[in-house]
CSV table of C-alpha atoms in Angstrom, one decimal:
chain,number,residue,atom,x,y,z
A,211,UNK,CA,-35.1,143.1,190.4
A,212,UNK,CA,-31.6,142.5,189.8
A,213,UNK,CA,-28.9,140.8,191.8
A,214,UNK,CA,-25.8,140.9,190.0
A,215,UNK,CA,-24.7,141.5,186.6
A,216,UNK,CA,-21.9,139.0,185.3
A,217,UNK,CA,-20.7,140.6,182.5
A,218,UNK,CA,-16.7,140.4,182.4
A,219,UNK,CA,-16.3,138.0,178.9
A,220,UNK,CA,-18.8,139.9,176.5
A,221,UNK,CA,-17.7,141.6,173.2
A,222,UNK,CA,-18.4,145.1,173.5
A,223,UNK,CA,-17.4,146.2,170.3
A,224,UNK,CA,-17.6,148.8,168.6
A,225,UNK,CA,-15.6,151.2,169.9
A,226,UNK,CA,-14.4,154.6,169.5
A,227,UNK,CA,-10.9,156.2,170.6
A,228,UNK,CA,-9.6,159.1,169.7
A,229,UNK,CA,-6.5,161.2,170.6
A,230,UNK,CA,-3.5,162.9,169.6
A,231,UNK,CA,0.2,161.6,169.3
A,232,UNK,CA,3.4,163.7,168.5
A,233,UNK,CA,6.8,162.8,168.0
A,234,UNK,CA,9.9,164.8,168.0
A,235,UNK,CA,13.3,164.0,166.8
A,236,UNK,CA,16.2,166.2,167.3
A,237,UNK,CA,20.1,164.6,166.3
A,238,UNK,CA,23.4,166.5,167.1
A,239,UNK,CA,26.3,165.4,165.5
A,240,UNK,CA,29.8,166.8,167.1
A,241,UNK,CA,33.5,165.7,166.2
A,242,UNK,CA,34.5,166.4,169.7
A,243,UNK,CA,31.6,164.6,172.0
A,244,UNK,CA,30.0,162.6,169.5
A,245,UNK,CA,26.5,161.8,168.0
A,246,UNK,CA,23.4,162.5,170.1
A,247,UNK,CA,19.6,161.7,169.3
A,248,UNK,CA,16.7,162.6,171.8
A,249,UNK,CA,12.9,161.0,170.6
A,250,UNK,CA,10.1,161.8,172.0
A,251,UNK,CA,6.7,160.5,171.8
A,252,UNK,CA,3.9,161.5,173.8
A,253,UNK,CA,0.1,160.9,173.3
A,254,UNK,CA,-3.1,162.0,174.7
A,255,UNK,CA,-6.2,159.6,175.1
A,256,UNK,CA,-9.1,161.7,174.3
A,257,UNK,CA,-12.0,159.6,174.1
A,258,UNK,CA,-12.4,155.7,174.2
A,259,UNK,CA,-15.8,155.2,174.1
A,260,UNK,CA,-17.3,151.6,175.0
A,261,UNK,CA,-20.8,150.8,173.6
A,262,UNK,CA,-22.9,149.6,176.3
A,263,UNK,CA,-24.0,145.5,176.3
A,264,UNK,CA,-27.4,144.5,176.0
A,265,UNK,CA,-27.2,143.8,179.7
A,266,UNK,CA,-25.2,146.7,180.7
A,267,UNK,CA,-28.1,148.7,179.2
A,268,UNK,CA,-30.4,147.4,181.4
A,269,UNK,CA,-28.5,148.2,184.5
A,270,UNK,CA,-28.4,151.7,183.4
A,271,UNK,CA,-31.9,152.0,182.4
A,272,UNK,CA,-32.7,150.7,185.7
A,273,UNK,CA,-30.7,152.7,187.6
A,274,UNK,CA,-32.2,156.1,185.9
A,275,UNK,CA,-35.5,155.1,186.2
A,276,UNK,CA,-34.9,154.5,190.3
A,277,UNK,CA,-35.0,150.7,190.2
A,278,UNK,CA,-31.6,150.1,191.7
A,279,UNK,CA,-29.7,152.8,193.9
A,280,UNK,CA,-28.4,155.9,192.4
A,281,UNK,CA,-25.5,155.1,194.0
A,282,UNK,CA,-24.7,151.8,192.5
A,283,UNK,CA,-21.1,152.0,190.2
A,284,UNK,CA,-21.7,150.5,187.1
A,285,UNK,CA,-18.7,150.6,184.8
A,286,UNK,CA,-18.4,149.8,181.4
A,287,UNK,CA,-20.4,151.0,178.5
A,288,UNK,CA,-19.2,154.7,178.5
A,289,UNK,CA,-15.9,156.7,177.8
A,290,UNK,CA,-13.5,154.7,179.6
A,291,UNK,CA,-10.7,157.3,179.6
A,292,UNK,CA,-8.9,157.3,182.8
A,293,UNK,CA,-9.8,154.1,184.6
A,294,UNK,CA,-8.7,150.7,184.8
A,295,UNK,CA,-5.5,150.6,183.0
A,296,UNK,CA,-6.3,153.2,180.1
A,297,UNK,CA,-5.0,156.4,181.1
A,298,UNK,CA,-4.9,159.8,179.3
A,299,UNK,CA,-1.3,160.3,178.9
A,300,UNK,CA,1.6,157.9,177.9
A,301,UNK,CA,4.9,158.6,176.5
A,302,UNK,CA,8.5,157.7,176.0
A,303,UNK,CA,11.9,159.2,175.5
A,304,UNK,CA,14.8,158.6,174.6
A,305,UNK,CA,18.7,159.6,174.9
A,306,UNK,CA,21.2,158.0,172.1
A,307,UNK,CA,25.4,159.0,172.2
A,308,UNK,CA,27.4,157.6,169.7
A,309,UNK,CA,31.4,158.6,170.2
A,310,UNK,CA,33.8,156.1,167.9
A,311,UNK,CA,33.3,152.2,168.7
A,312,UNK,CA,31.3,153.5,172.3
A,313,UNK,CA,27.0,153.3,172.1
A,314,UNK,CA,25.1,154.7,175.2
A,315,UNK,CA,21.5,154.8,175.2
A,316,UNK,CA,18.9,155.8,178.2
A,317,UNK,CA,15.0,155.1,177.5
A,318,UNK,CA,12.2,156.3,179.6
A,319,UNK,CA,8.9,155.2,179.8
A,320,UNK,CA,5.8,157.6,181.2
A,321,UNK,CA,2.3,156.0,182.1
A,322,UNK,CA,-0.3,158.2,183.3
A,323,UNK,CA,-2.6,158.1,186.4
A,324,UNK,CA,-6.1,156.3,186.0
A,325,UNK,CA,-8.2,154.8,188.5
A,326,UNK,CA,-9.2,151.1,189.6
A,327,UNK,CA,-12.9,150.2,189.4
A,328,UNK,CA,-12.4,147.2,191.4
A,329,UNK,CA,-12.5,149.2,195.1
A,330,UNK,CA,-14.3,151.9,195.9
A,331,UNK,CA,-13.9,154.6,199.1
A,332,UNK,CA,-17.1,154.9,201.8
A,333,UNK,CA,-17.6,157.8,199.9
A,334,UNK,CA,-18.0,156.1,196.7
A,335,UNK,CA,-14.3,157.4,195.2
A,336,UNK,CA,-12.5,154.9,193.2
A,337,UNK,CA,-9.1,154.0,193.8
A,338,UNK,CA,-6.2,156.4,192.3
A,339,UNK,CA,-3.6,154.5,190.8
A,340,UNK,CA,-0.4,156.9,190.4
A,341,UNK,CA,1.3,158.4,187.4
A,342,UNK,CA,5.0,156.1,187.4
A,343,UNK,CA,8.1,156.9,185.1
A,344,UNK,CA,10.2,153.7,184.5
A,345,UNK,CA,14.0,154.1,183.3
A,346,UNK,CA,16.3,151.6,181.2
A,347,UNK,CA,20.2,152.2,180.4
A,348,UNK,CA,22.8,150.6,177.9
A,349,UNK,CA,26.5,151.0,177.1
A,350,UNK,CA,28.0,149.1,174.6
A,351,UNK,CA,31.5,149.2,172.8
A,352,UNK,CA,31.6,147.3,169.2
A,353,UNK,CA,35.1,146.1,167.8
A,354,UNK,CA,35.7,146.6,164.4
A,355,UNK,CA,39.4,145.6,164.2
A,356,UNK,CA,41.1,142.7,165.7
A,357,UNK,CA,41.4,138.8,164.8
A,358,UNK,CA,38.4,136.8,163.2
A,359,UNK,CA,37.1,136.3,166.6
A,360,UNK,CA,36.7,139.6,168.2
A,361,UNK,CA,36.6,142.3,164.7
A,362,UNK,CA,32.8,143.5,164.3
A,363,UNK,CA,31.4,142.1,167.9
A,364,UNK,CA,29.4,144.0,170.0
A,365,UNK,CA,29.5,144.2,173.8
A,366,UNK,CA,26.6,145.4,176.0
A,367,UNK,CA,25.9,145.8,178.9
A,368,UNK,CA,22.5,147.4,180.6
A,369,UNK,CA,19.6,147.1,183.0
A,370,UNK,CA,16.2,147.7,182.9
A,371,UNK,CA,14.0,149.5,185.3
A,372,UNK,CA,17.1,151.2,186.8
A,373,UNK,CA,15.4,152.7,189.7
A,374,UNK,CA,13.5,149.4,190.8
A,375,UNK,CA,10.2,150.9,190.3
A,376,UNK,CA,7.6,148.5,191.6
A,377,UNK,CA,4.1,148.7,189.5
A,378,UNK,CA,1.3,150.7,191.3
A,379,UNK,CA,-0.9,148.6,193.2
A,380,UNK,CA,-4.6,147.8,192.3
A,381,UNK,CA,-7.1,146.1,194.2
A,382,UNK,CA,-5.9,142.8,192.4
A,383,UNK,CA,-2.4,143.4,192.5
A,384,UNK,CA,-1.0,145.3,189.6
A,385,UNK,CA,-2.8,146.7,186.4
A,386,UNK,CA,-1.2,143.7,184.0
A,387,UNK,CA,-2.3,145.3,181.2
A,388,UNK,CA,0.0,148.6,181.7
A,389,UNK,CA,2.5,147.1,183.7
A,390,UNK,CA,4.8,144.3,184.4
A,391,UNK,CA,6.2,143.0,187.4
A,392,UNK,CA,10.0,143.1,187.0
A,393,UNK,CA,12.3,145.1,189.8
A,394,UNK,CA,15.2,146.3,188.4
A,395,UNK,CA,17.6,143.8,186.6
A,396,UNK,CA,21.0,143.8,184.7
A,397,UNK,CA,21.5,141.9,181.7
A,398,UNK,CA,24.5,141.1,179.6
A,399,UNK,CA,24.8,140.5,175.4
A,400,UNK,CA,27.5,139.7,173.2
A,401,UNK,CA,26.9,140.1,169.3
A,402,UNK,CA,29.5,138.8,166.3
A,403,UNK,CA,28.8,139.8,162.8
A,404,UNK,CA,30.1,137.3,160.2
């Protein structure tokens, strides 16, 4: 019989994804407000199929043919959509305004709900890790007239995860591969063109 299966550093290639991504652009340009630009990108995760180790085979032939509990979770080896970091939906968007010397920019990111295979419920449900939306901002104002020191410099000033959007926890912490671990943070940057 088997005890464990160890079976976390093993190529599992080849594999197969599939899915669907669209992007939309759409610019404005006024003389009274300004330039605007809106992108959107969105894509869908179909199918990421994972070929199953030699090992992993095993397992599941065992487990069909009644050798180890029906019940037993086995993960791995199958279409992996939806769990442990890869979920079906991501996207971004973005907001640009350009009026004279003035830049203004707002960028959102979207990560879609999966689950975590690393805890399960009494009744054998895997964890559900939430769907998050994480926001950045940026103003800037560039000088293009003035002495040699401040004509063509750019000022900027944003911050990152404006809404101090902690990552969605996971039996281990946080899904490292999807998210990182920054609160919200404002950061400064001065650029001279010579």
């Amino acid at each position: 019989f088997v005890e464990y299966a160890d079976d976390k550093y093993v190529n599992q290639l080849p594999q197969v994804a599939q899915g669907v991504d669209v992007g939309v652009n759409y610019r404005l340009n006024t003389d009274s407000f300004g330039d605007f630009t809106v992108d959107v990108n969105v894509a869908r995760l179909d199918k990421l199929y994972q070929s199953p180790t030699e090992g992993l085979a095993l397992l599941l032939e065992a487990r069909a043919a009644g050798q180890i509990n029906a019940g037993t979770i086995i993960t791995g080896g199958q279409d992996v959509v939806g769990q442990n970091g890869t979920p079906e939906w991501r996207g971004t968007g973005s907001l640009n305004w350009r009026y004279g010397n003035f830049a203004a920019s707002w960028f959102t990111t979207y990560t879609g709900k999966f689950y975590s295979t690393g805890l399960t419920y009494a009744a054998g449900g895997f964890y559900k890790v939430p769907d998050t939306w994480v926001h950045n901002v940026s103003l800037s104002y560039t000088f293009e007239e003035g002495n040699r020191y401040i004509k063509d410099t750019r000022i900027l000033i944003g911050a990152r995860n404006v809404f101090d959007k902690d990552p969605p926890l996971v039996p281990d912490g946080y899904q490292a591969s999807v998210y990182n671990p920054y609160g919200r943070y404002l950061y400064f940057n001065i650029r001279k063109s010579f």
